[in-house]
Short mmCIF file of C-alpha atoms in Angstrom, two decimals:
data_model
loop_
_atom_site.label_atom_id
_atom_site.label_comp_id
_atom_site.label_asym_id
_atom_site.label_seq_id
_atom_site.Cartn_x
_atom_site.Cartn_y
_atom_site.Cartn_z
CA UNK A 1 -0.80 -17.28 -14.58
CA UNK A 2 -2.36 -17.58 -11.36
CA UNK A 3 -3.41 -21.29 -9.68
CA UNK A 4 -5.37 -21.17 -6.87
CA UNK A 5 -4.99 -24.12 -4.31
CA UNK A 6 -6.66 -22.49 -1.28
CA UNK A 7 -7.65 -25.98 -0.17
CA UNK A 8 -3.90 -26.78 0.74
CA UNK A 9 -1.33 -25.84 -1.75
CA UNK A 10 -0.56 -22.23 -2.45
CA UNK A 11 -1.47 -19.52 -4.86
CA UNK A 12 0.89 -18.91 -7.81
CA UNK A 13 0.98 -15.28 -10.30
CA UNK A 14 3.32 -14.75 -12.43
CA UNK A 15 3.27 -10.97 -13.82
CA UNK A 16 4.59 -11.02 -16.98
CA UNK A 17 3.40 -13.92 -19.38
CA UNK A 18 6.40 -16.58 -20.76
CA UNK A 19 6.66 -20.03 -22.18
CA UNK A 20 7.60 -23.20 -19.94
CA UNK A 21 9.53 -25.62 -21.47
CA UNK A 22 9.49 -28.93 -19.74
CA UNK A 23 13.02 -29.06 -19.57
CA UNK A 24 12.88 -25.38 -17.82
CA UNK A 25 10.15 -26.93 -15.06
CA UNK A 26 12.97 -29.50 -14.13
CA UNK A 27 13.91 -28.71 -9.94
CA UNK A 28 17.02 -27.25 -9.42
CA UNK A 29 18.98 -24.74 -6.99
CA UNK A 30 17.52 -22.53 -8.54
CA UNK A 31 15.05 -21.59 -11.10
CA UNK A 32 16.17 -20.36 -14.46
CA UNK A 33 16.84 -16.53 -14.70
CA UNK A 34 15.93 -16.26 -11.06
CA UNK A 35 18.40 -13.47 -9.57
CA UNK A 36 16.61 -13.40 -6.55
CA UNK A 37 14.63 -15.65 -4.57
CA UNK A 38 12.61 -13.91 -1.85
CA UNK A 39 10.74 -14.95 1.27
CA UNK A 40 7.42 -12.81 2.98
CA UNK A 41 6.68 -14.42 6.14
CA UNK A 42 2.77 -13.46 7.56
CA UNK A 43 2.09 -12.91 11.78
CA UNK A 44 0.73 -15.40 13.74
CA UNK A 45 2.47 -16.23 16.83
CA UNK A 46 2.47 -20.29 17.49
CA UNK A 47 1.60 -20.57 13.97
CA UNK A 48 4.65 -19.27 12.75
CA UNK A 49 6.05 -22.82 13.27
CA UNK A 50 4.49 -23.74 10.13
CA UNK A 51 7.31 -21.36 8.27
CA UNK A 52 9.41 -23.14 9.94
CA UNK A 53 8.68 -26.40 8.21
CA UNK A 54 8.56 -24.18 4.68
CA UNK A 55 11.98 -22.49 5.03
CA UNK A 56 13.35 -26.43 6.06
CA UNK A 57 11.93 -27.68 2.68
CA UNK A 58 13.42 -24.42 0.80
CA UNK A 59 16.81 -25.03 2.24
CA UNK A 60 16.72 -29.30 1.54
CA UNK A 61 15.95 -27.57 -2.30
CA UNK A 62 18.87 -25.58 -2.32
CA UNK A 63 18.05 -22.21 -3.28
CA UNK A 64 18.93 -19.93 0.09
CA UNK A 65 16.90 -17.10 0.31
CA UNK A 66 18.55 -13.31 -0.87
CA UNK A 67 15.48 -10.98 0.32
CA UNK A 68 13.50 -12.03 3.22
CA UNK A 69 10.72 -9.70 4.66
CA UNK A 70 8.32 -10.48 7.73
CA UNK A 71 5.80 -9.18 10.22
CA UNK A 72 5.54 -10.60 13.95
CA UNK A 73 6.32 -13.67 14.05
CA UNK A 74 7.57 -14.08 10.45
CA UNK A 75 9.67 -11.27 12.06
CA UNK A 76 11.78 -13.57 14.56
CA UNK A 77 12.01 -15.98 12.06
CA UNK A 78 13.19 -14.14 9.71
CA UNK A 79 15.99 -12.93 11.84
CA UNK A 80 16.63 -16.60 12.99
CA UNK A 81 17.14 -17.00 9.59
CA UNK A 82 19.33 -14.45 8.76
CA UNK A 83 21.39 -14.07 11.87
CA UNK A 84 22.73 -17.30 11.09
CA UNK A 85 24.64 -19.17 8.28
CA UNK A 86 23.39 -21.48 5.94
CA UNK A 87 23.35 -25.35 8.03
CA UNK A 88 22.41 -24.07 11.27
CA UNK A 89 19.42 -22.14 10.51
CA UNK A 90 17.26 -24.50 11.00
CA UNK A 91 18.56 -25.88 14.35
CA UNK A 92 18.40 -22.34 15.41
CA UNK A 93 14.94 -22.05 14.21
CA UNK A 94 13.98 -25.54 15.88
CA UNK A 95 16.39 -24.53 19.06
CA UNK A 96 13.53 -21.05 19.50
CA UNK A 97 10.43 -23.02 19.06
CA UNK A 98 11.13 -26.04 21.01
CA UNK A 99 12.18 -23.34 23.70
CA UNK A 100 8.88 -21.30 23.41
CA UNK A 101 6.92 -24.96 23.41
CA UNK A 102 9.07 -26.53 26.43
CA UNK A 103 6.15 -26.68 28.76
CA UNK A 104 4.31 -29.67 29.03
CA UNK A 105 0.71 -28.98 29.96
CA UNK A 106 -1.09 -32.25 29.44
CA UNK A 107 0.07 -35.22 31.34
CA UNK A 108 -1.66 -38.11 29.91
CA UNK A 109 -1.69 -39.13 26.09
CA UNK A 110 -4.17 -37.36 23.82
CA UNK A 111 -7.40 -39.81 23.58
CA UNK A 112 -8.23 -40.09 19.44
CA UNK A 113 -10.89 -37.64 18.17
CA UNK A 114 -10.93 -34.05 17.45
CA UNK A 115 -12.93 -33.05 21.04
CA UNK A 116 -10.04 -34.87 23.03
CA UNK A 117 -7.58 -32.78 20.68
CA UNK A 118 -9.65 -29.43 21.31
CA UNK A 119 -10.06 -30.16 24.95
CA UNK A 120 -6.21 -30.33 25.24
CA UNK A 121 -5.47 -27.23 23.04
CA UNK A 122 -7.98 -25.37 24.92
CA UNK A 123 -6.15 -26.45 28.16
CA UNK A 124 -2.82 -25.46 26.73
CA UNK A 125 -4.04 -21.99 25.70
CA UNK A 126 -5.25 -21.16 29.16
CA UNK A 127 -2.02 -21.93 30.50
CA UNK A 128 -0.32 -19.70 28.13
CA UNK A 129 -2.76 -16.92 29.37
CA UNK A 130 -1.62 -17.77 32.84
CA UNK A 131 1.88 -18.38 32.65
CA UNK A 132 3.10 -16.77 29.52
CA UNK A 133 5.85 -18.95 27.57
CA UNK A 134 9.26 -19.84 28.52
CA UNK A 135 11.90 -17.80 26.29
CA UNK A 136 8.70 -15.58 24.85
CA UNK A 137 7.29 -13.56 27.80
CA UNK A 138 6.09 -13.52 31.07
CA UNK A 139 3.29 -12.02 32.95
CA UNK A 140 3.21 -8.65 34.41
CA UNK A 141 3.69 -8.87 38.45
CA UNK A 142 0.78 -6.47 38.19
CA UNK A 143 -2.55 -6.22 35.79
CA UNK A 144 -2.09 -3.25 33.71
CA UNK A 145 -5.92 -2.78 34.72
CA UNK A 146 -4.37 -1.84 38.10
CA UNK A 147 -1.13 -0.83 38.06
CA UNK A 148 -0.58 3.24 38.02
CA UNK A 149 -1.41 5.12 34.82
CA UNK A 150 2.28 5.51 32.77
CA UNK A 151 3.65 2.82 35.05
CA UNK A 152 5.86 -0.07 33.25
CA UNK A 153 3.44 -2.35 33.79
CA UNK A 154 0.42 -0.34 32.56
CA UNK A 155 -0.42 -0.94 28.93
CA UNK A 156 0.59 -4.84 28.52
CA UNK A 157 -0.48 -8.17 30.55
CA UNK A 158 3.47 -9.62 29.81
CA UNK A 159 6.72 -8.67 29.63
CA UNK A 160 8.50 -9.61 26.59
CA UNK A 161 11.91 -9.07 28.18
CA UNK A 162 12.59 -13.25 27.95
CA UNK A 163 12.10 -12.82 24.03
CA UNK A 164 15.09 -10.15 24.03
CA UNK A 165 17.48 -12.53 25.73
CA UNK A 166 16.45 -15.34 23.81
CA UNK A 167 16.95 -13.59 20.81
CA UNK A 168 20.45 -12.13 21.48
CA UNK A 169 21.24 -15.75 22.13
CA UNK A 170 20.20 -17.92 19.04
CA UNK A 171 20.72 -14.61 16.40
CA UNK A 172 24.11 -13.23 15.27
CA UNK A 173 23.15 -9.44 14.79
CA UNK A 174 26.79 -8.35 13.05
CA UNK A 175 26.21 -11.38 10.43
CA UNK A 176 22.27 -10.22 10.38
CA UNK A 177 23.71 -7.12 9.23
CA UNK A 178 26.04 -8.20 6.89
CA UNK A 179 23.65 -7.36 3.62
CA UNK A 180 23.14 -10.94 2.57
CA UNK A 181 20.66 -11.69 2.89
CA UNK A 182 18.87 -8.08 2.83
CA UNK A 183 15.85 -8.60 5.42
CA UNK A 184 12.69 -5.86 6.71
CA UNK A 185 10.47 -6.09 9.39
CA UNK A 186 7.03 -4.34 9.38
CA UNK A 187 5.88 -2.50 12.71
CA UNK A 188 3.44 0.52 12.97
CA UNK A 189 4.49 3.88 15.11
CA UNK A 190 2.39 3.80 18.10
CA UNK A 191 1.41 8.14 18.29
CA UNK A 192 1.00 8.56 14.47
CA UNK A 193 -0.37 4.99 13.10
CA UNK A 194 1.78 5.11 10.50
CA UNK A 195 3.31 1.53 9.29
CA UNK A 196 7.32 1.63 8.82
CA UNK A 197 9.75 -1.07 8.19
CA UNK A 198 13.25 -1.81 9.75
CA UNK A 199 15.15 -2.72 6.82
CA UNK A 200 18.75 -3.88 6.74
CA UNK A 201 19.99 -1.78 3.67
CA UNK A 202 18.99 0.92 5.50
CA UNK A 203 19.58 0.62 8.90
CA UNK A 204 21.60 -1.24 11.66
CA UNK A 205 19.45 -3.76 12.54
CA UNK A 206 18.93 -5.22 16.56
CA UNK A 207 16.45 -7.07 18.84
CA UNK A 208 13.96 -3.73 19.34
CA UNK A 209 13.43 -3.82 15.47
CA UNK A 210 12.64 -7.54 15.68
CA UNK A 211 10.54 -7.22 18.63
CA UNK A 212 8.81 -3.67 17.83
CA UNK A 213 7.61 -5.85 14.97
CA UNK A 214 5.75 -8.53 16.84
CA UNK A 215 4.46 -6.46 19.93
CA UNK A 216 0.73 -7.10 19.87
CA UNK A 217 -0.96 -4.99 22.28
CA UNK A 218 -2.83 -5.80 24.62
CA UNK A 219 -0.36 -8.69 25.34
CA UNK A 220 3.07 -7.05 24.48
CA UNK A 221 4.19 -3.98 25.37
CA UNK A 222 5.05 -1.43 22.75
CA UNK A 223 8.82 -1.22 22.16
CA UNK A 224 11.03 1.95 21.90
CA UNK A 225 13.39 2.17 18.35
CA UNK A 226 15.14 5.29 18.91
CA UNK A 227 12.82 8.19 19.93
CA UNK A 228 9.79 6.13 18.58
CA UNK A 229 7.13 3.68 19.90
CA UNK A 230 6.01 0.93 17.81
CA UNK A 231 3.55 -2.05 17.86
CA UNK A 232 2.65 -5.45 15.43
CA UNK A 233 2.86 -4.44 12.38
CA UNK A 234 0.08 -6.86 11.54
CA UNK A 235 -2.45 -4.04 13.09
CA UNK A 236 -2.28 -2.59 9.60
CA UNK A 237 -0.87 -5.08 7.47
CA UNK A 238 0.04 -8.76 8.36
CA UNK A 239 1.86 -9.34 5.42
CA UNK A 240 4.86 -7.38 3.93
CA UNK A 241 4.35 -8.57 0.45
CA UNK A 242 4.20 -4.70 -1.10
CA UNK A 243 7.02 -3.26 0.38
CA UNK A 244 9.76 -6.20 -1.12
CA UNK A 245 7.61 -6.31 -4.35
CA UNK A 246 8.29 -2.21 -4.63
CA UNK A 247 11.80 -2.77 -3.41
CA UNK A 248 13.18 -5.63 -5.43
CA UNK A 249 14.33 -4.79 -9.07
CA UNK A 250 15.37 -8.19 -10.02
CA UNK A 251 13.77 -11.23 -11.63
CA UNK A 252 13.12 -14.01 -9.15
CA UNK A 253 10.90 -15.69 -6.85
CA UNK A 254 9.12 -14.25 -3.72
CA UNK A 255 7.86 -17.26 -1.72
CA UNK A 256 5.04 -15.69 0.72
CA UNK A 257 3.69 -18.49 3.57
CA UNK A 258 0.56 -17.04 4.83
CA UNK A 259 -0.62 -18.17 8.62
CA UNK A 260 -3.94 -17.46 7.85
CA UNK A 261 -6.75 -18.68 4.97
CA UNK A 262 -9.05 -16.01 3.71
CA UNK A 263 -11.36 -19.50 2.80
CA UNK A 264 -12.74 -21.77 5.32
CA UNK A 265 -16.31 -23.43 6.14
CA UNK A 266 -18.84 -21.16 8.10
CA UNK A 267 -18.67 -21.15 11.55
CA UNK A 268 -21.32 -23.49 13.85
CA UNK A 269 -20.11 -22.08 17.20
CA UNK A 270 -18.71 -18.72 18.87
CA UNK A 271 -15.22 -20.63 18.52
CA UNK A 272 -15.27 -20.97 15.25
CA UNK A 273 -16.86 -17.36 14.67
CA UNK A 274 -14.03 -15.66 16.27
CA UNK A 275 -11.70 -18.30 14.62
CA UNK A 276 -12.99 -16.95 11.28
CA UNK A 277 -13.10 -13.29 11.91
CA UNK A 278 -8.91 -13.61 13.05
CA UNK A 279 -8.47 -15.05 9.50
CA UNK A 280 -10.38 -12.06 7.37
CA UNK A 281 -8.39 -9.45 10.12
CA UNK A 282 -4.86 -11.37 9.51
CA UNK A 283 -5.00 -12.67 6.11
CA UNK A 284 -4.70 -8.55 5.64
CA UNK A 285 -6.03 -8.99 1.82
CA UNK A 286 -3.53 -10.81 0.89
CA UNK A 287 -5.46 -11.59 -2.43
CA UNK A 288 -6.67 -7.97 -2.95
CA UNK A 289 -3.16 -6.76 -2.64
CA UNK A 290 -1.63 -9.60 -5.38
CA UNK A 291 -4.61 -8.60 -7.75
CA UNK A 292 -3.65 -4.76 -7.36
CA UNK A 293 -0.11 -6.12 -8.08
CA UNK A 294 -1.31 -7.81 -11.19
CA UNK A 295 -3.21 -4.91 -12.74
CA UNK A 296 -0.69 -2.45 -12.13
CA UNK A 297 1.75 -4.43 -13.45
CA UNK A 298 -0.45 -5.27 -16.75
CA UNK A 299 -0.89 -1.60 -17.33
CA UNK A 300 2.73 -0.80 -17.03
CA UNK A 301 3.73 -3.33 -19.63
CA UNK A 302 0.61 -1.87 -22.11
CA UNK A 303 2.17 1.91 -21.24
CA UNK A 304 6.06 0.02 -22.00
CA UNK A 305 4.53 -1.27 -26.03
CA UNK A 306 2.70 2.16 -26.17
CA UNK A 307 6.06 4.14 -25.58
CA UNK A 308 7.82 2.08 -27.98
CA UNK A 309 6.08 2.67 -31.01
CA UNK A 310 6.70 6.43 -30.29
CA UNK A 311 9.73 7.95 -32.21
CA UNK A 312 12.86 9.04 -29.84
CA UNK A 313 12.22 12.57 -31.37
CA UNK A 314 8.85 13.02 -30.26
CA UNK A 315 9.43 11.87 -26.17
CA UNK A 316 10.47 14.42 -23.96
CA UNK A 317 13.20 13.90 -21.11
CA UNK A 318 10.58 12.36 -18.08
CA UNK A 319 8.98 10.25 -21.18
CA UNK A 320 12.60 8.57 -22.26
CA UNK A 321 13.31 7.90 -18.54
CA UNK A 322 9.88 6.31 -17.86
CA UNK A 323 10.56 4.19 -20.90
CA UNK A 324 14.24 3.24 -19.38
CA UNK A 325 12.53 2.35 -16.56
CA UNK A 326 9.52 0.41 -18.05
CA UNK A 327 12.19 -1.57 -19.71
CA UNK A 328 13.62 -3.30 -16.76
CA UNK A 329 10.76 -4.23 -15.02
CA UNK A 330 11.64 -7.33 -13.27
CA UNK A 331 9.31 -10.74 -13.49
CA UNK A 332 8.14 -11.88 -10.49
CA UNK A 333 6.66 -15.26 -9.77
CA UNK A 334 4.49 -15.35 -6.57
CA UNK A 335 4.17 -18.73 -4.58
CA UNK A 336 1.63 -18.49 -2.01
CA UNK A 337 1.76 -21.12 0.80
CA UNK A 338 -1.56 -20.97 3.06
CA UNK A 339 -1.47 -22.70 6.09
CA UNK A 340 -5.07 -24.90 6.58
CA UNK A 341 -6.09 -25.09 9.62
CA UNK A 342 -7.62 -28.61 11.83
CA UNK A 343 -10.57 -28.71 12.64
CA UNK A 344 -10.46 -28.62 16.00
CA UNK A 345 -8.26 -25.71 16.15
CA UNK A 346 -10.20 -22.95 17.21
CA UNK A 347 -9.84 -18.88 17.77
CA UNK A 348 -7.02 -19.86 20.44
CA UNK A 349 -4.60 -21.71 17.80
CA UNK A 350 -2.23 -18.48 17.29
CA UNK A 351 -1.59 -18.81 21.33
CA UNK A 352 -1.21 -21.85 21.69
CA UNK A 353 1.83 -23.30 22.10
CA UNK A 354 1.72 -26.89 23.07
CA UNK A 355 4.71 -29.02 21.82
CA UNK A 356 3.07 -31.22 20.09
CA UNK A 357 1.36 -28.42 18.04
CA UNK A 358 4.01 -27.10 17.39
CA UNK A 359 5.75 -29.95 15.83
CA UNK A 360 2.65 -31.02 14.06
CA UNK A 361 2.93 -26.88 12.14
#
């Protein structure tokens, strides 16, 4: 089944066909046969705010997330999340953004009217050029344009040291680490452009995984995990839907909040032409990828009735394991939450981080 709401709700597939009963659609902790509810949480800097507001409404439902994978930004908020226990998550989450949104930037109330509201954002997002963002980074003392070639300085206009405190502050890395829930972060190795993730079942997680994954170059240096260099993983994919959909062996429910719509009006200025090529680069084909999903998964269930109408006598050994394997496929249900953008946000709304934005994602 798939629903498509790209005009403000979110998209939903389910990969294995079933009957609802109306009873079954009733809201609860959580849903029938769901063994694992899991949460994929996109890039997008100041927009990431938005997940914010989706992980309050998941935890006022009840059902506490047991998977949680993001890129970026979805990246410190997913170890927000999970380096804390259930009831102060979201002050912790709230306690980082009102943090990275403390500076006030526009001293006079907002006149009505979405050129006021641009003006003001625009205003904001210069300032975060200038002056970086408190707990997030700073600027460089030097531009990387002139500072000496392999100096510290050299490839990034901030230093994202202020994210690394603010991080070992608000996230308990031992309870992180604890296996419940199981969380990955997506980041992409720097000398061979190959995408890896940091994930807690198989490695001790720590603030250079979290902050490897949301280094966006120019702005943010790349960070060192062991010998490595990384940067965003959202260079190569923005969301880290695949790699917990090939992990997870379990029925359940994968909740991804996307930052940005692959749908929108055409654009009538430069602003809004920009605006629109950040969502195509950062949506990273998020539809293509659930559609591949789909397909595969519709040919593996054919391949599962094919194999049994065979005999046992007639498979061979790989044969009788593929069919074990066929057999416990999991079902997945796929809510897709899109955030919509104003209309008078423009290419500058994933840096800009006025307060009242912020509360407003």
């Amino acid at each position: 089944m798939t629903a498509d709401a790209s005009r403000g709700g979110g998209t939903t597939t389910e990969t294995t066909p079933r009957t609802t009963s109306p009873t079954a659609r009733a809201p609860s902790c959580r849903p029938e046969g769901c063994r694992c509810v899991s949460l994929v949480l996109q890039g997008g800097d100041t927009l990431g705010a938005y997940q914010v507001g989706v992980y309050e409404g998941l935890e006022e439902a009840g059902p506490h997330p047991d998977w949680i994978a993001g890129v970026s930004i979805g990246a410190v908020n997913t170890a927000l999340i999970a380096g804390n226990p259930p009831g102060r998550r979201v002050e912790r989450l709230r306690a980082f953004w009102e943090r990275v949104t403390a500076r006030g930037v526009w001293p006079v109330p907002t006149p009505d009217g979405d050129d006021w509201r641009r003006a003001r954002n625009l205003h904001s997002a210069f300032s975060t050029l200038l002056l970086g963002q408190p707990g997030f980074f700073r600027p460089n003392p030097t531009n990387p344009w002139l500072a000496p070639r392999g100096a510290r300085g050299a490839t990034a206009f901030y230093d994202t040291a202020p994210l690394r405190e603010t991080l070992e502050e608000l996230v308990d890395w031992r309870l992180l680490n604890s296996g419940h829930p199981r969380v990955a972060f997506g980041a992409v190795n720097v000398e061979t452009g190959n995408f890896a993730y940091f994930d807690s079942a198989k490695t001790e997680i720590g603030p250079e995984h979290v902050m490897a994954s949301g280094a966006l170059p120019p702005g943010l240096p790349p960070v060192r995990v062991g010998t490595d260099w990384f940067w965003d993983g959202g260079l190569v994919s923005n969301t880290p839907l695949q790699y917990l959909l090939e992990q997870e062996e379990r029925d359940g429910l994968v909740v991804q909040v996307d930052l940005f719509p692959t749908r929108g009006p055409p654009p009538r200025d430069m602003d809004e032409v920009l605006g629109r090529e950040k969502d195509f680069r950062y949506s990273s084909r998020t539809r293509m990828n659930t559609d591949a999903y789909t397909r595969l998964r519709r040919w593996q269930l054919r391949l599962k009735r094919a194999l049994a109408k065979v005999p046992e006598e007639r498979l061979d050994d790989e044969e009788r394991a593929l069919r074990r394997r066929l057999g416990r496929l999991p079902r997945l249900l796929i809510l897709q939450l899109i955030y919509q953008r104003k209309a008078y946000e423009g290419q500058t709304r994933d840096y800009e981080f006025g307060p009242a934005t912020m509360r407003e994602h």
